[in-house]
Structures are given as structure tokens and as C-alpha cells.
Amino acid sequence: MRRAIELSERSVQTGGGPFGAVIAKDGNIVSEASNSVTLDNDPTAHAEVNAIRKATNKLRTFDLTGCEIYTSCEPCPMCLGAIYWAHLDRIYYAGTRKDAADAGFDDDFIYKELELKPEERHKEIKALLSEEAIKAFDMWRESTEKTEY
């Protein structure tokens, strides 16, 4: 955890956001990263997502079962989703989403948005061509060549 916090502080000093993350397996660091949203002009370049990308590349797998993540702050909804998709076993965090909100970050706002019905959210969300989209799911179900994840 101290390494994740150190990465978050170093990130601020080099122009990134105040977030760091470390992924470990069997007590060894597999990857580490900091937030590079402003450096990369990429709103998805959060520390956790960057660390997941590095770990999956290093381990040559999209499944990080057996790994755990240490983050300097409670993961935002996007990062939490990525952590679940990557199948990390455990999440450890230092700062909270309230700490992030107090520093001007949208994490807590987005968590609150997810609790609302779609029609009550601040951004319009609307389904289009739903019936046409089902074909891809049917193709997936019928495929014998797929790699499930």
C-alpha cells in the first residue's frame, strides 16, 4: 500500500492525478502505475486501469485471478468495474471516495448516479436498435470458437 501511495504522490509531482495502484501476485509486484489522464489525454487512464493493462500484458492473460490490487484511493466505478472484469481476488485501498470528492473528483457523484433509474440521471441514456443488437449475442451463444471471459 505504501508503494501505491508513493506512486500517487509522484504522479502529482509529474503532472498526473493523485492516484497510484500496485498489482501483486504471491507477494510479488506484477505491475504498478499512476494516474495519467491529463498526461495521456485519456479519461480512462486511471491508476487501476493502467496497472491492470500492464499486469495483463506482463502475464499474457486477461484473467488476473490470484492477484490483488492495492490502490491509494477507493476505486471509482470505472476502475471497480475493470477490477471485477479482470477477476482480481482482493482490493485494498487507502483514501476513500469522499476524500476524492473533497479534492474535486467525480467518483462519489458517479456512484450516486448509478443508484438512480436511467431516466433520473444527469445524462440522457436511451436504448436504440435493441432488437438488431441481439444478433451479436446470438452469434456469441452459438459460437464454438469463442474464448469465454
mmCIF file of N, CA and C in Angstrom:
data_model
loop_
_atom_site.group_PDB
_atom_site.id
_atom_site.type_symbol
_atom_site.label_atom_id
_atom_site.label_comp_id
_atom_site.label_asym_id
_atom_site.label_seq_id
_atom_site.Cartn_x
_atom_site.Cartn_y
_atom_site.Cartn_z
ATOM 1 N N MET A 1 0.840 -1.198 0.000
ATOM 2 C CA MET A 1 0.000 0.000 0.000
ATOM 3 C C MET A 1 0.877 1.251 0.000
ATOM 4 N N ARG A 2 1.966 1.188 0.739
ATOM 5 C CA ARG A 2 2.852 2.363 0.760
ATOM 6 C C ARG A 2 3.380 2.688 -0.632
ATOM 7 N N ARG A 3 3.632 1.670 -1.444
ATOM 8 C CA ARG A 3 4.108 1.908 -2.812
ATOM 9 C C ARG A 3 3.016 2.594 -3.635
ATOM 10 N N ALA A 4 1.778 2.187 -3.482
ATOM 11 C CA ALA A 4 0.667 2.825 -4.209
ATOM 12 C C ALA A 4 0.552 4.293 -3.803
ATOM 13 N N ILE A 5 0.688 4.562 -2.521
ATOM 14 C CA ILE A 5 0.630 5.950 -2.045
ATOM 15 C C ILE A 5 1.805 6.751 -2.583
ATOM 16 N N GLU A 6 2.990 6.141 -2.577
ATOM 17 C CA GLU A 6 4.174 6.810 -3.136
ATOM 18 C C GLU A 6 3.966 7.149 -4.609
ATOM 19 N N LEU A 7 3.378 6.216 -5.367
ATOM 20 C CA LEU A 7 3.098 6.456 -6.784
ATOM 21 C C LEU A 7 2.099 7.597 -6.965
ATOM 22 N N SER A 8 1.122 7.697 -6.070
ATOM 23 C CA SER A 8 0.136 8.777 -6.174
ATOM 24 C C SER A 8 0.793 10.136 -5.950
ATOM 25 N N GLU A 9 1.704 10.204 -4.998
ATOM 26 C CA GLU A 9 2.396 11.463 -4.721
ATOM 27 C C GLU A 9 3.335 11.829 -5.869
ATOM 28 N N ARG A 10 4.047 10.853 -6.383
ATOM 29 C CA ARG A 10 4.961 11.099 -7.512
ATOM 30 C C ARG A 10 4.171 11.547 -8.739
ATOM 31 N N SER A 11 2.974 10.988 -8.919
ATOM 32 C CA SER A 11 2.133 11.362 -10.048
ATOM 33 C C SER A 11 1.779 12.844 -10.009
ATOM 34 N N VAL A 12 1.421 13.331 -8.830
ATOM 35 C CA VAL A 12 1.098 14.760 -8.687
ATOM 36 C C VAL A 12 2.312 15.607 -9.053
ATOM 37 N N GLN A 13 3.487 15.184 -8.619
ATOM 38 C CA GLN A 13 4.714 15.937 -8.881
ATOM 39 C C GLN A 13 5.083 15.973 -10.358
ATOM 40 N N THR A 14 4.594 15.004 -11.132
ATOM 41 C CA THR A 14 4.941 14.942 -12.553
ATOM 42 C C THR A 14 3.780 15.316 -13.475
ATOM 43 N N GLY A 15 2.705 15.864 -12.905
ATOM 44 C CA GLY A 15 1.606 16.357 -13.718
ATOM 45 C C GLY A 15 0.418 15.430 -13.856
ATOM 46 N N GLY A 16 0.437 14.295 -13.185
ATOM 47 C CA GLY A 16 -0.687 13.369 -13.242
ATOM 48 C C GLY A 16 -1.634 13.576 -12.077
ATOM 49 N N GLY A 17 -2.658 12.745 -12.007
ATOM 50 C CA GLY A 17 -3.613 12.812 -10.911
ATOM 51 C C GLY A 17 -3.084 12.112 -9.672
ATOM 52 N N PRO A 18 -3.677 12.387 -8.513
ATOM 53 C CA PRO A 18 -3.165 11.882 -7.230
ATOM 54 C C PRO A 18 -3.587 10.447 -6.909
ATOM 55 N N PHE A 19 -3.293 9.534 -7.826
ATOM 56 C CA PHE A 19 -3.709 8.147 -7.632
ATOM 57 C C PHE A 19 -2.595 7.200 -8.059
ATOM 58 N N GLY A 20 -2.414 6.124 -7.299
ATOM 59 C CA GLY A 20 -1.438 5.095 -7.628
ATOM 60 C C GLY A 20 -2.020 3.725 -7.361
ATOM 61 N N ALA A 21 -1.528 2.720 -8.069
ATOM 62 C CA ALA A 21 -2.021 1.353 -7.889
ATOM 63 C C ALA A 21 -0.897 0.352 -8.115
ATOM 64 N N VAL A 22 -0.968 -0.732 -7.356
ATOM 65 C CA VAL A 22 0.005 -1.821 -7.456
ATOM 66 C C VAL A 22 -0.776 -3.126 -7.523
ATOM 67 N N ILE A 23 -0.398 -4.004 -8.437
ATOM 68 C CA ILE A 23 -0.981 -5.342 -8.508
ATOM 69 C C ILE A 23 0.102 -6.329 -8.106
ATOM 70 N N ALA A 24 -0.263 -7.229 -7.190
ATOM 71 C CA ALA A 24 0.681 -8.221 -6.690
ATOM 72 C C ALA A 24 0.108 -9.622 -6.848
ATOM 73 N N LYS A 25 1.020 -10.576 -6.957
ATOM 74 C CA LYS A 25 0.652 -11.993 -7.012
ATOM 75 C C LYS A 25 1.660 -12.768 -6.184
ATOM 76 N N ASP A 26 1.178 -13.558 -5.277
ATOM 77 C CA ASP A 26 2.042 -14.353 -4.407
ATOM 78 C C ASP A 26 3.086 -13.493 -3.703
ATOM 79 N N GLY A 27 2.692 -12.287 -3.293
ATOM 80 C CA GLY A 27 3.580 -11.408 -2.554
ATOM 81 C C GLY A 27 4.574 -10.633 -3.395
ATOM 82 N N ASN A 28 4.520 -10.788 -4.706
ATOM 83 C CA ASN A 28 5.437 -10.078 -5.604
ATOM 84 C C ASN A 28 4.675 -9.078 -6.456
ATOM 85 N N ILE A 29 5.274 -7.916 -6.675
ATOM 86 C CA ILE A 29 4.650 -6.903 -7.520
ATOM 87 C C ILE A 29 4.682 -7.346 -8.975
ATOM 88 N N VAL A 30 3.518 -7.361 -9.587
ATOM 89 C CA VAL A 30 3.388 -7.708 -11.000
ATOM 90 C C VAL A 30 3.414 -6.434 -11.843
ATOM 91 N N SER A 31 2.710 -5.405 -11.368
ATOM 92 C CA SER A 31 2.687 -4.137 -12.087
ATOM 93 C C SER A 31 2.375 -3.011 -11.121
ATOM 94 N N GLU A 32 2.713 -1.820 -11.550
ATOM 95 C CA GLU A 32 2.379 -0.622 -10.786
ATOM 96 C C GLU A 32 2.174 0.514 -11.765
ATOM 97 N N ALA A 33 1.317 1.448 -11.377
ATOM 98 C CA ALA A 33 1.022 2.559 -12.275
ATOM 99 C C ALA A 33 0.416 3.702 -11.479
ATOM 100 N N SER A 34 0.435 4.850 -12.112
ATOM 101 C CA SER A 34 -0.234 6.014 -11.533
ATOM 102 C C SER A 34 -1.245 6.533 -12.542
ATOM 103 N N ASN A 35 -1.975 7.531 -12.141
ATOM 104 C CA ASN A 35 -2.981 8.147 -12.987
ATOM 105 C C ASN A 35 -2.284 8.993 -14.049
ATOM 106 N N SER A 36 -2.673 8.809 -15.304
ATOM 107 C CA SER A 36 -2.056 9.585 -16.393
ATOM 108 C C SER A 36 -3.121 10.192 -17.305
ATOM 109 N N VAL A 37 -4.285 10.496 -16.743
ATOM 110 C CA VAL A 37 -5.392 11.056 -17.521
ATOM 111 C C VAL A 37 -4.949 12.302 -18.277
ATOM 112 N N THR A 38 -4.385 13.271 -17.566
ATOM 113 C CA THR A 38 -4.009 14.536 -18.207
ATOM 114 C C THR A 38 -2.743 14.394 -19.038
ATOM 115 N N LEU A 39 -1.866 13.503 -18.654
ATOM 116 C CA LEU A 39 -0.621 13.308 -19.406
ATOM 117 C C LEU A 39 -0.876 12.631 -20.747
ATOM 118 N N ASP A 40 -1.832 11.687 -20.757
ATOM 119 C CA ASP A 40 -2.134 10.918 -21.968
ATOM 120 C C ASP A 40 -3.376 11.422 -22.704
ATOM 121 N N ASN A 41 -4.038 12.448 -22.153
ATOM 122 C CA ASN A 41 -5.317 12.900 -22.716
ATOM 123 C C ASN A 41 -6.272 11.729 -22.880
ATOM 124 N N ASP A 42 -6.350 10.904 -21.827
ATOM 125 C CA ASP A 42 -7.158 9.691 -21.858
ATOM 126 C C ASP A 42 -7.949 9.595 -20.556
ATOM 127 N N PRO A 43 -9.258 9.842 -20.583
ATOM 128 C CA PRO A 43 -10.050 9.807 -19.355
ATOM 129 C C PRO A 43 -10.124 8.428 -18.706
ATOM 130 N N THR A 44 -9.702 7.375 -19.415
ATOM 131 C CA THR A 44 -9.699 6.041 -18.820
ATOM 132 C C THR A 44 -8.351 5.665 -18.220
ATOM 133 N N ALA A 45 -7.380 6.545 -18.273
ATOM 134 C CA ALA A 45 -6.019 6.233 -17.814
ATOM 135 C C ALA A 45 -5.876 6.422 -16.304
ATOM 136 N N HIS A 46 -6.789 5.805 -15.565
ATOM 137 C CA HIS A 46 -6.708 5.822 -14.106
ATOM 138 C C HIS A 46 -5.632 4.840 -13.662
ATOM 139 N N ALA A 47 -5.121 5.027 -12.464
ATOM 140 C CA ALA A 47 -4.029 4.187 -11.961
ATOM 141 C C ALA A 47 -4.391 2.706 -12.007
ATOM 142 N N GLU A 48 -5.606 2.371 -11.556
ATOM 143 C CA GLU A 48 -6.000 0.965 -11.518
ATOM 144 C C GLU A 48 -6.073 0.366 -12.923
ATOM 145 N N VAL A 49 -6.660 1.087 -13.854
ATOM 146 C CA VAL A 49 -6.773 0.598 -15.234
ATOM 147 C C VAL A 49 -5.381 0.475 -15.858
ATOM 148 N N ASN A 50 -4.529 1.459 -15.634
ATOM 149 C CA ASN A 50 -3.156 1.386 -16.151
ATOM 150 C C ASN A 50 -2.419 0.184 -15.571
ATOM 151 N N ALA A 51 -2.590 -0.073 -14.269
ATOM 152 C CA ALA A 51 -1.926 -1.215 -13.631
ATOM 153 C C ALA A 51 -2.473 -2.536 -14.171
ATOM 154 N N ILE A 52 -3.793 -2.599 -14.398
ATOM 155 C CA ILE A 52 -4.396 -3.810 -14.966
ATOM 156 C C ILE A 52 -3.842 -4.055 -16.362
ATOM 157 N N ARG A 53 -3.759 -3.022 -17.175
ATOM 158 C CA ARG A 53 -3.231 -3.181 -18.540
ATOM 159 C C ARG A 53 -1.796 -3.696 -18.514
ATOM 160 N N LYS A 54 -0.993 -3.163 -17.618
ATOM 161 C CA LYS A 54 0.405 -3.619 -17.511
ATOM 162 C C LYS A 54 0.475 -5.066 -17.033
ATOM 163 N N ALA A 55 -0.345 -5.406 -16.038
ATOM 164 C CA ALA A 55 -0.323 -6.769 -15.490
ATOM 165 C C ALA A 55 -0.778 -7.796 -16.518
ATOM 166 N N THR A 56 -1.853 -7.500 -17.242
ATOM 167 C CA THR A 56 -2.335 -8.460 -18.234
ATOM 168 C C THR A 56 -1.327 -8.624 -19.368
ATOM 169 N N ASN A 57 -0.658 -7.537 -19.711
ATOM 170 C CA ASN A 57 0.377 -7.615 -20.740
ATOM 171 C C ASN A 57 1.560 -8.451 -20.250
ATOM 172 N N LYS A 58 1.992 -8.195 -19.025
ATOM 173 C CA LYS A 58 3.138 -8.924 -18.474
ATOM 174 C C LYS A 58 2.829 -10.411 -18.296
ATOM 175 N N LEU A 59 1.642 -10.717 -17.766
ATOM 176 C CA LEU A 59 1.271 -12.110 -17.511
ATOM 177 C C LEU A 59 0.657 -12.794 -18.732
ATOM 178 N N ARG A 60 0.405 -12.022 -19.786
ATOM 179 C CA ARG A 60 -0.131 -12.527 -21.050
ATOM 180 C C ARG A 60 -1.466 -13.262 -20.854
ATOM 181 N N THR A 61 -2.354 -12.602 -20.065
ATOM 182 C CA THR A 61 -3.681 -13.138 -19.820
ATOM 183 C C THR A 61 -4.628 -12.006 -19.471
ATOM 184 N N PHE A 62 -5.914 -12.175 -19.783
ATOM 185 C CA PHE A 62 -6.899 -11.174 -19.400
ATOM 186 C C PHE A 62 -7.496 -11.494 -18.030
ATOM 187 N N ASP A 63 -7.131 -12.631 -17.457
ATOM 188 C CA ASP A 63 -7.684 -13.094 -16.182
ATOM 189 C C ASP A 63 -6.624 -12.979 -15.090
ATOM 190 N N LEU A 64 -6.822 -12.046 -14.175
ATOM 191 C CA LEU A 64 -5.848 -11.812 -13.099
ATOM 192 C C LEU A 64 -6.242 -12.510 -11.796
ATOM 193 N N THR A 65 -6.949 -13.632 -11.920
ATOM 194 C CA THR A 65 -7.248 -14.441 -10.742
ATOM 195 C C THR A 65 -5.926 -14.795 -10.064
ATOM 196 N N GLY A 66 -5.923 -14.709 -8.739
ATOM 197 C CA GLY A 66 -4.699 -14.980 -7.989
ATOM 198 C C GLY A 66 -3.921 -13.719 -7.659
ATOM 199 N N CYS A 67 -4.372 -12.588 -8.211
ATOM 200 C CA CYS A 67 -3.714 -11.297 -7.953
ATOM 201 C C CYS A 67 -4.592 -10.440 -7.046
ATOM 202 N N GLU A 68 -3.969 -9.459 -6.442
ATOM 203 C CA GLU A 68 -4.698 -8.480 -5.635
ATOM 204 C C GLU A 68 -4.204 -7.094 -6.017
ATOM 205 N N ILE A 69 -5.043 -6.098 -5.771
ATOM 206 C CA ILE A 69 -4.697 -4.728 -6.125
ATOM 207 C C ILE A 69 -4.693 -3.849 -4.883
ATOM 208 N N TYR A 70 -3.690 -3.001 -4.813
ATOM 209 C CA TYR A 70 -3.547 -2.009 -3.761
ATOM 210 C C TYR A 70 -3.673 -0.646 -4.423
ATOM 211 N N THR A 71 -4.641 0.147 -4.005
ATOM 212 C CA THR A 71 -4.841 1.454 -4.611
ATOM 213 C C THR A 71 -4.768 2.539 -3.551
ATOM 214 N N SER A 72 -4.256 3.676 -3.952
ATOM 215 C CA SER A 72 -4.113 4.778 -2.999
ATOM 216 C C SER A 72 -5.453 5.389 -2.628
ATOM 217 N N CYS A 73 -6.502 5.047 -3.383
ATOM 218 C CA CYS A 73 -7.839 5.578 -3.117
ATOM 219 C C CYS A 73 -8.878 4.529 -3.512
ATOM 220 N N GLU A 74 -10.009 4.555 -2.848
ATOM 221 C CA GLU A 74 -11.119 3.667 -3.195
ATOM 222 C C GLU A 74 -11.395 3.792 -4.691
ATOM 223 N N PRO A 75 -11.471 2.690 -5.412
ATOM 224 C CA PRO A 75 -11.647 2.761 -6.858
ATOM 225 C C PRO A 75 -12.947 3.458 -7.268
ATOM 226 N N CYS A 76 -12.863 4.242 -8.337
ATOM 227 C CA CYS A 76 -14.055 4.853 -8.920
ATOM 228 C C CYS A 76 -14.887 3.740 -9.564
ATOM 229 N N PRO A 77 -16.105 4.026 -9.980
ATOM 230 C CA PRO A 77 -16.936 2.978 -10.598
ATOM 231 C C PRO A 77 -16.292 2.332 -11.833
ATOM 232 N N MET A 78 -15.624 3.116 -12.665
ATOM 233 C CA MET A 78 -14.981 2.540 -13.850
ATOM 234 C C MET A 78 -13.896 1.555 -13.434
ATOM 235 N N CYS A 79 -13.065 1.967 -12.489
ATOM 236 C CA CYS A 79 -11.964 1.110 -12.050
ATOM 237 C C CYS A 79 -12.482 -0.116 -11.320
ATOM 238 N N LEU A 80 -13.520 0.063 -10.524
ATOM 239 C CA LEU A 80 -14.113 -1.077 -9.832
ATOM 240 C C LEU A 80 -14.621 -2.092 -10.853
ATOM 241 N N GLY A 81 -15.277 -1.596 -11.901
ATOM 242 C CA GLY A 81 -15.727 -2.491 -12.967
ATOM 243 C C GLY A 81 -14.563 -3.210 -13.620
ATOM 244 N N ALA A 82 -13.479 -2.491 -13.907
ATOM 245 C CA ALA A 82 -12.302 -3.106 -14.532
ATOM 246 C C ALA A 82 -11.688 -4.159 -13.621
ATOM 247 N N ILE A 83 -11.667 -3.888 -12.326
ATOM 248 C CA ILE A 83 -11.121 -4.846 -11.365
ATOM 249 C C ILE A 83 -11.959 -6.125 -11.369
ATOM 250 N N TYR A 84 -13.274 -5.982 -11.392
ATOM 251 C CA TYR A 84 -14.133 -7.156 -11.455
ATOM 252 C C TYR A 84 -13.948 -7.904 -12.776
ATOM 253 N N TRP A 85 -13.897 -7.163 -13.897
ATOM 254 C CA TRP A 85 -13.707 -7.817 -15.199
ATOM 255 C C TRP A 85 -12.388 -8.573 -15.249
ATOM 256 N N ALA A 86 -11.354 -8.043 -14.585
ATOM 257 C CA ALA A 86 -10.033 -8.676 -14.587
ATOM 258 C C ALA A 86 -9.950 -9.845 -13.595
ATOM 259 N N HIS A 87 -10.961 -9.999 -12.759
ATOM 260 C CA HIS A 87 -11.040 -11.098 -11.790
ATOM 261 C C HIS A 87 -9.951 -11.041 -10.720
ATOM 262 N N LEU A 88 -9.542 -9.822 -10.339
ATOM 263 C CA LEU A 88 -8.605 -9.703 -9.221
ATOM 264 C C LEU A 88 -9.275 -10.240 -7.963
ATOM 265 N N ASP A 89 -8.516 -10.906 -7.118
ATOM 266 C CA ASP A 89 -9.100 -11.562 -5.943
ATOM 267 C C ASP A 89 -9.506 -10.591 -4.839
ATOM 268 N N ARG A 90 -8.686 -9.584 -4.589
ATOM 269 C CA ARG A 90 -8.930 -8.671 -3.475
ATOM 270 C C ARG A 90 -8.567 -7.245 -3.856
ATOM 271 N N ILE A 91 -9.236 -6.312 -3.186
ATOM 272 C CA ILE A 91 -8.988 -4.879 -3.376
ATOM 273 C C ILE A 91 -8.644 -4.288 -2.015
ATOM 274 N N TYR A 92 -7.510 -3.609 -1.949
ATOM 275 C CA TYR A 92 -7.128 -2.864 -0.757
ATOM 276 C C TYR A 92 -7.005 -1.399 -1.156
ATOM 277 N N TYR A 93 -7.550 -0.482 -0.362
ATOM 278 C CA TYR A 93 -7.438 0.932 -0.706
ATOM 279 C C TYR A 93 -7.133 1.756 0.533
ATOM 280 N N ALA A 94 -6.587 2.948 0.304
ATOM 281 C CA ALA A 94 -6.228 3.859 1.396
ATOM 282 C C ALA A 94 -7.285 4.957 1.521
ATOM 283 N N GLY A 95 -7.227 5.991 0.676
ATOM 284 C CA GLY A 95 -8.207 7.067 0.727
ATOM 285 C C GLY A 95 -9.580 6.577 0.298
ATOM 286 N N THR A 96 -10.608 7.345 0.647
ATOM 287 C CA THR A 96 -11.980 6.970 0.306
ATOM 288 C C THR A 96 -12.497 7.803 -0.862
ATOM 289 N N ARG A 97 -13.650 7.397 -1.398
ATOM 290 C CA ARG A 97 -14.257 8.184 -2.475
ATOM 291 C C ARG A 97 -14.682 9.553 -1.969
ATOM 292 N N LYS A 98 -14.967 9.688 -0.686
ATOM 293 C CA LYS A 98 -15.269 11.005 -0.105
ATOM 294 C C LYS A 98 -14.012 11.881 -0.125
ATOM 295 N N ASP A 99 -12.864 11.286 0.179
ATOM 296 C CA ASP A 99 -11.605 12.036 0.092
ATOM 297 C C ASP A 99 -11.390 12.541 -1.334
ATOM 298 N N ALA A 100 -11.681 11.686 -2.309
ATOM 299 C CA ALA A 100 -11.531 12.073 -3.717
ATOM 300 C C ALA A 100 -12.507 13.196 -4.064
ATOM 301 N N ALA A 101 -13.741 13.083 -3.592
ATOM 302 C CA ALA A 101 -14.745 14.125 -3.852
ATOM 303 C C ALA A 101 -14.313 15.450 -3.233
ATOM 304 N N ASP A 102 -13.772 15.399 -2.025
ATOM 305 C CA ASP A 102 -13.303 16.619 -1.356
ATOM 306 C C ASP A 102 -12.158 17.278 -2.118
ATOM 307 N N ALA A 103 -11.430 16.476 -2.911
ATOM 308 C CA ALA A 103 -10.331 17.014 -3.720
ATOM 309 C C ALA A 103 -10.802 17.416 -5.114
ATOM 310 N N GLY A 104 -12.112 17.275 -5.387
ATOM 311 C CA GLY A 104 -12.660 17.733 -6.660
ATOM 312 C C GLY A 104 -12.894 16.654 -7.700
ATOM 313 N N PHE A 105 -12.816 15.381 -7.322
ATOM 314 C CA PHE A 105 -13.019 14.295 -8.277
ATOM 315 C C PHE A 105 -14.460 13.790 -8.235
ATOM 316 N N ASP A 106 -14.941 13.245 -9.372
ATOM 317 C CA ASP A 106 -16.346 12.877 -9.559
ATOM 318 C C ASP A 106 -16.731 11.488 -9.056
ATOM 319 N N ASP A 107 -15.835 10.772 -8.436
ATOM 320 C CA ASP A 107 -16.100 9.386 -8.059
ATOM 321 C C ASP A 107 -17.424 9.213 -7.329
ATOM 322 N N ASP A 108 -17.624 9.962 -6.265
ATOM 323 C CA ASP A 108 -18.825 9.798 -5.452
ATOM 324 C C ASP A 108 -20.071 10.186 -6.245
ATOM 325 N N PHE A 109 -19.983 11.222 -7.064
ATOM 326 C CA PHE A 109 -21.107 11.637 -7.910
ATOM 327 C C PHE A 109 -21.524 10.490 -8.832
ATOM 328 N N ILE A 110 -20.548 9.829 -9.450
ATOM 329 C CA ILE A 110 -20.865 8.739 -10.375
ATOM 330 C C ILE A 110 -21.463 7.559 -9.625
ATOM 331 N N TYR A 111 -20.920 7.249 -8.444
ATOM 332 C CA TYR A 111 -21.530 6.190 -7.627
ATOM 333 C C TYR A 111 -23.004 6.512 -7.371
ATOM 334 N N LYS A 112 -23.303 7.758 -7.048
ATOM 335 C CA LYS A 112 -24.691 8.161 -6.785
ATOM 336 C C LYS A 112 -25.546 8.076 -8.048
ATOM 337 N N GLU A 113 -24.981 8.420 -9.191
ATOM 338 C CA GLU A 113 -25.707 8.324 -10.462
ATOM 339 C C GLU A 113 -26.124 6.884 -10.746
ATOM 340 N N LEU A 114 -25.251 5.940 -10.443
ATOM 341 C CA LEU A 114 -25.541 4.533 -10.712
ATOM 342 C C LEU A 114 -26.713 4.014 -9.887
ATOM 343 N N GLU A 115 -26.973 4.649 -8.771
ATOM 344 C CA GLU A 115 -28.102 4.250 -7.924
ATOM 345 C C GLU A 115 -29.444 4.738 -8.472
ATOM 346 N N LEU A 116 -29.400 5.723 -9.382
ATOM 347 C CA LEU A 116 -30.625 6.299 -9.932
ATOM 348 C C LEU A 116 -31.160 5.464 -11.091
ATOM 349 N N LYS A 117 -32.466 5.571 -11.323
ATOM 350 C CA LYS A 117 -33.055 4.986 -12.521
ATOM 351 C C LYS A 117 -32.489 5.749 -13.720
ATOM 352 N N PRO A 118 -32.298 5.095 -14.846
ATOM 353 C CA PRO A 118 -31.718 5.778 -16.007
ATOM 354 C C PRO A 118 -32.389 7.110 -16.346
ATOM 355 N N GLU A 119 -33.707 7.170 -16.243
ATOM 356 C CA GLU A 119 -34.407 8.413 -16.590
ATOM 357 C C GLU A 119 -34.184 9.529 -15.571
ATOM 358 N N GLU A 120 -33.600 9.223 -14.424
ATOM 359 C CA GLU A 120 -33.346 10.230 -13.392
ATOM 360 C C GLU A 120 -31.904 10.745 -13.398
ATOM 361 N N ARG A 121 -31.057 10.177 -14.238
ATOM 362 C CA ARG A 121 -29.640 10.544 -14.262
ATOM 363 C C ARG A 121 -29.428 11.885 -14.959
ATOM 364 N N HIS A 122 -28.280 12.479 -14.714
ATOM 365 C CA HIS A 122 -27.947 13.783 -15.277
ATOM 366 C C HIS A 122 -27.671 13.741 -16.777
ATOM 367 N N LYS A 123 -27.288 12.588 -17.293
ATOM 368 C CA LYS A 123 -27.064 12.443 -18.729
ATOM 369 C C LYS A 123 -28.157 11.572 -19.321
ATOM 370 N N GLU A 124 -28.648 11.985 -20.482
ATOM 371 C CA GLU A 124 -29.670 11.196 -21.163
ATOM 372 C C GLU A 124 -29.082 9.851 -21.563
ATOM 373 N N ILE A 125 -29.820 8.815 -21.320
ATOM 374 C CA ILE A 125 -29.411 7.466 -21.711
ATOM 375 C C ILE A 125 -30.621 6.802 -22.359
ATOM 376 N N LYS A 126 -30.424 6.274 -23.558
ATOM 377 C CA LYS A 126 -31.558 5.797 -24.341
ATOM 378 C C LYS A 126 -31.128 4.601 -25.184
ATOM 379 N N ALA A 127 -31.912 3.552 -25.183
ATOM 380 C CA ALA A 127 -31.629 2.370 -25.997
ATOM 381 C C ALA A 127 -32.056 2.627 -27.440
ATOM 382 N N LEU A 128 -31.221 2.199 -28.371
ATOM 383 C CA LEU A 128 -31.516 2.292 -29.801
ATOM 384 C C LEU A 128 -31.210 0.957 -30.478
ATOM 385 N N LEU A 129 -32.031 0.532 -31.380
ATOM 386 C CA LEU A 129 -31.821 -0.665 -32.198
ATOM 387 C C LEU A 129 -31.556 -1.922 -31.369
ATOM 388 N N SER A 130 -32.224 -2.036 -30.248
ATOM 389 C CA SER A 130 -32.013 -3.168 -29.340
ATOM 390 C C SER A 130 -32.237 -4.513 -30.014
ATOM 391 N N GLU A 131 -33.286 -4.607 -30.806
ATOM 392 C CA GLU A 131 -33.589 -5.879 -31.465
ATOM 393 C C GLU A 131 -32.498 -6.276 -32.454
ATOM 394 N N GLU A 132 -31.920 -5.299 -33.145
ATOM 395 C CA GLU A 132 -30.841 -5.592 -34.088
ATOM 396 C C GLU A 132 -29.570 -6.026 -33.362
ATOM 397 N N ALA A 133 -29.346 -5.488 -32.194
ATOM 398 C CA ALA A 133 -28.133 -5.793 -31.437
ATOM 399 C C ALA A 133 -28.115 -7.229 -30.912
ATOM 400 N N ILE A 134 -29.265 -7.843 -30.787
ATOM 401 C CA ILE A 134 -29.359 -9.206 -30.259
ATOM 402 C C ILE A 134 -28.620 -10.209 -31.140
ATOM 403 N N LYS A 135 -28.505 -9.925 -32.433
ATOM 404 C CA LYS A 135 -27.854 -10.871 -33.351
ATOM 405 C C LYS A 135 -26.441 -11.204 -32.892
ATOM 406 N N ALA A 136 -25.678 -10.215 -32.448
ATOM 407 C CA ALA A 136 -24.310 -10.472 -31.998
ATOM 408 C C ALA A 136 -24.303 -11.402 -30.780
ATOM 409 N N PHE A 137 -25.278 -11.217 -29.869
ATOM 410 C CA PHE A 137 -25.357 -12.101 -28.709
ATOM 411 C C PHE A 137 -25.737 -13.521 -29.123
ATOM 412 N N ASP A 138 -26.639 -13.640 -30.077
ATOM 413 C CA ASP A 138 -26.999 -14.962 -30.592
ATOM 414 C C ASP A 138 -25.784 -15.636 -31.229
ATOM 415 N N MET A 139 -25.042 -14.875 -32.026
ATOM 416 C CA MET A 139 -23.835 -15.410 -32.659
ATOM 417 C C MET A 139 -22.842 -15.878 -31.593
ATOM 418 N N TRP A 140 -22.685 -15.101 -30.525
ATOM 419 C CA TRP A 140 -21.769 -15.450 -29.425
ATOM 420 C C TRP A 140 -22.210 -16.764 -28.773
ATOM 421 N N ARG A 141 -23.496 -16.850 -28.452
ATOM 422 C CA ARG A 141 -24.010 -18.059 -27.796
ATOM 423 C C ARG A 141 -23.770 -19.299 -28.655
ATOM 424 N N GLU A 142 -23.922 -19.148 -29.960
ATOM 425 C CA GLU A 142 -23.813 -20.285 -30.874
ATOM 426 C C GLU A 142 -22.372 -20.627 -31.260
ATOM 427 N N SER A 143 -21.454 -19.731 -31.018
ATOM 428 C CA SER A 143 -20.068 -19.949 -31.433
ATOM 429 C C SER A 143 -19.393 -21.051 -30.617
ATOM 430 N N THR A 144 -18.673 -21.907 -31.305
ATOM 431 C CA THR A 144 -17.868 -22.923 -30.620
ATOM 432 C C THR A 144 -16.401 -22.503 -30.585
ATOM 433 N N GLU A 145 -16.095 -21.368 -31.184
ATOM 434 C CA GLU A 145 -14.721 -20.863 -31.283
ATOM 435 C C GLU A 145 -14.394 -19.785 -30.246
ATOM 436 N N LYS A 146 -15.358 -19.398 -29.408
ATOM 437 C CA LYS A 146 -15.177 -18.264 -28.510
ATOM 438 C C LYS A 146 -14.288 -18.616 -27.320
ATOM 439 N N THR A 147 -13.670 -17.593 -26.780
ATOM 440 C CA THR A 147 -12.942 -17.690 -25.523
ATOM 441 C C THR A 147 -13.779 -16.944 -24.490
ATOM 442 N N GLU A 148 -14.366 -17.673 -23.568
ATOM 443 C CA GLU A 148 -15.221 -17.041 -22.573
ATOM 444 C C GLU A 148 -14.395 -16.243 -21.576
ATOM 445 N N TYR A 149 -15.007 -15.192 -21.072
ATOM 446 C CA TYR A 149 -14.314 -14.355 -20.083
ATOM 447 C C TYR A 149 -15.252 -13.791 -19.073
#
